[in-house]
Amino acid sequence: MVNKKIIKIRRKLDKLDNSLLSIIKKRVNLVNLVILNKKFKRDIVDKKRIAIILKRISKKSKDKNIDQKITKKIWKSMINAFIDYEFRNFKKK
């Protein structure tokens, strides 16, 4: 039996996912600008900045009453994906 409420909710999730794709595309464009401004591959991973970002996201998640474990996992995954992206797209100058 198909649950019509679940189908309706999933349509909303699909719409939200499409919005996330647009945001990710904007982030990719900004990361491309960052790559152009980095001189060395060793500059790609900035552990200090990563720690600051994760701390800030944790605080904002708590303030907005969002499960901090979820946001931490999402941001870590996104950061690692973009680090990989930077390494793959970095061109020696």
XYZ file of C-alpha atoms in Angstrom:
93
model
C 0.000 0.000 0.000
C 1.311 3.418 -0.986
C 1.285 6.040 1.727
C 0.137 9.271 0.034
C 1.459 11.432 2.873
C 4.951 9.979 2.440
C 4.795 10.544 -1.325
C 3.822 14.183 -0.763
C 6.639 14.671 1.762
C 9.147 13.019 -0.601
C 8.136 15.438 -3.366
C 8.972 18.293 -0.996
C 12.306 16.638 -0.208
C 13.041 16.313 -3.945
C 12.277 19.999 -4.433
C 14.551 20.878 -1.530
C 17.304 18.672 -2.999
C 17.069 20.641 -6.245
C 17.556 23.849 -4.270
C 20.599 22.323 -2.579
C 22.083 21.530 -5.998
C 21.831 25.201 -6.953
C 23.595 26.188 -3.734
C 26.309 23.572 -4.312
C 26.868 24.956 -7.830
C 27.363 28.444 -6.344
C 29.808 26.960 -3.822
C 31.739 25.205 -6.609
C 32.066 28.535 -8.434
C 33.463 30.192 -5.305
C 35.848 27.301 -4.658
C 37.086 27.649 -8.246
C 37.998 31.258 -7.451
C 39.800 30.120 -4.306
C 41.761 27.545 -6.341
C 42.865 30.261 -8.763
C 44.239 32.269 -5.846
C 46.200 29.468 -4.186
C 49.849 29.265 -5.162
C 50.710 25.820 -3.835
C 48.901 22.516 -3.387
C 49.967 22.518 0.249
C 47.688 25.551 0.725
C 44.581 23.486 -0.066
C 44.067 21.988 3.405
C 43.740 24.621 6.124
C 43.188 22.664 9.339
C 42.748 25.805 11.410
C 39.979 27.094 9.135
C 38.280 23.679 9.098
C 38.221 23.613 12.902
C 36.744 27.131 13.000
C 34.069 26.227 10.445
C 33.045 23.056 12.295
C 32.873 24.912 15.601
C 30.766 27.690 14.060
C 28.403 25.186 12.409
C 28.045 23.308 15.685
C 27.066 26.506 17.505
C 24.639 27.603 14.790
C 23.093 24.134 14.745
C 22.575 24.257 18.493
C 21.074 27.760 18.252
C 18.655 26.577 15.544
C 17.852 23.364 17.416
C 19.314 21.107 14.700
C 20.983 17.819 15.610
C 24.682 18.778 15.800
C 25.844 15.291 14.809
C 23.984 15.569 11.510
C 25.384 18.978 10.612
C 28.907 18.021 11.693
C 28.821 14.912 9.480
C 27.389 16.868 6.546
C 29.978 19.651 6.823
C 32.896 17.247 7.299
C 31.766 15.328 4.246
C 31.344 18.521 2.224
C 34.729 19.879 3.320
C 36.436 16.606 2.386
C 34.649 16.512 -0.969
C 35.782 20.055 -1.767
C 39.345 19.337 -0.638
C 39.353 16.417 -3.062
C 37.876 18.695 -5.734
C 40.600 21.288 -5.146
C 43.370 18.696 -5.437
C 41.862 17.380 -8.680
C 41.505 20.865 -10.167
C 44.605 22.628 -8.880
C 46.933 23.706 -11.660
C 50.573 24.486 -11.017
C 51.430 28.074 -11.765
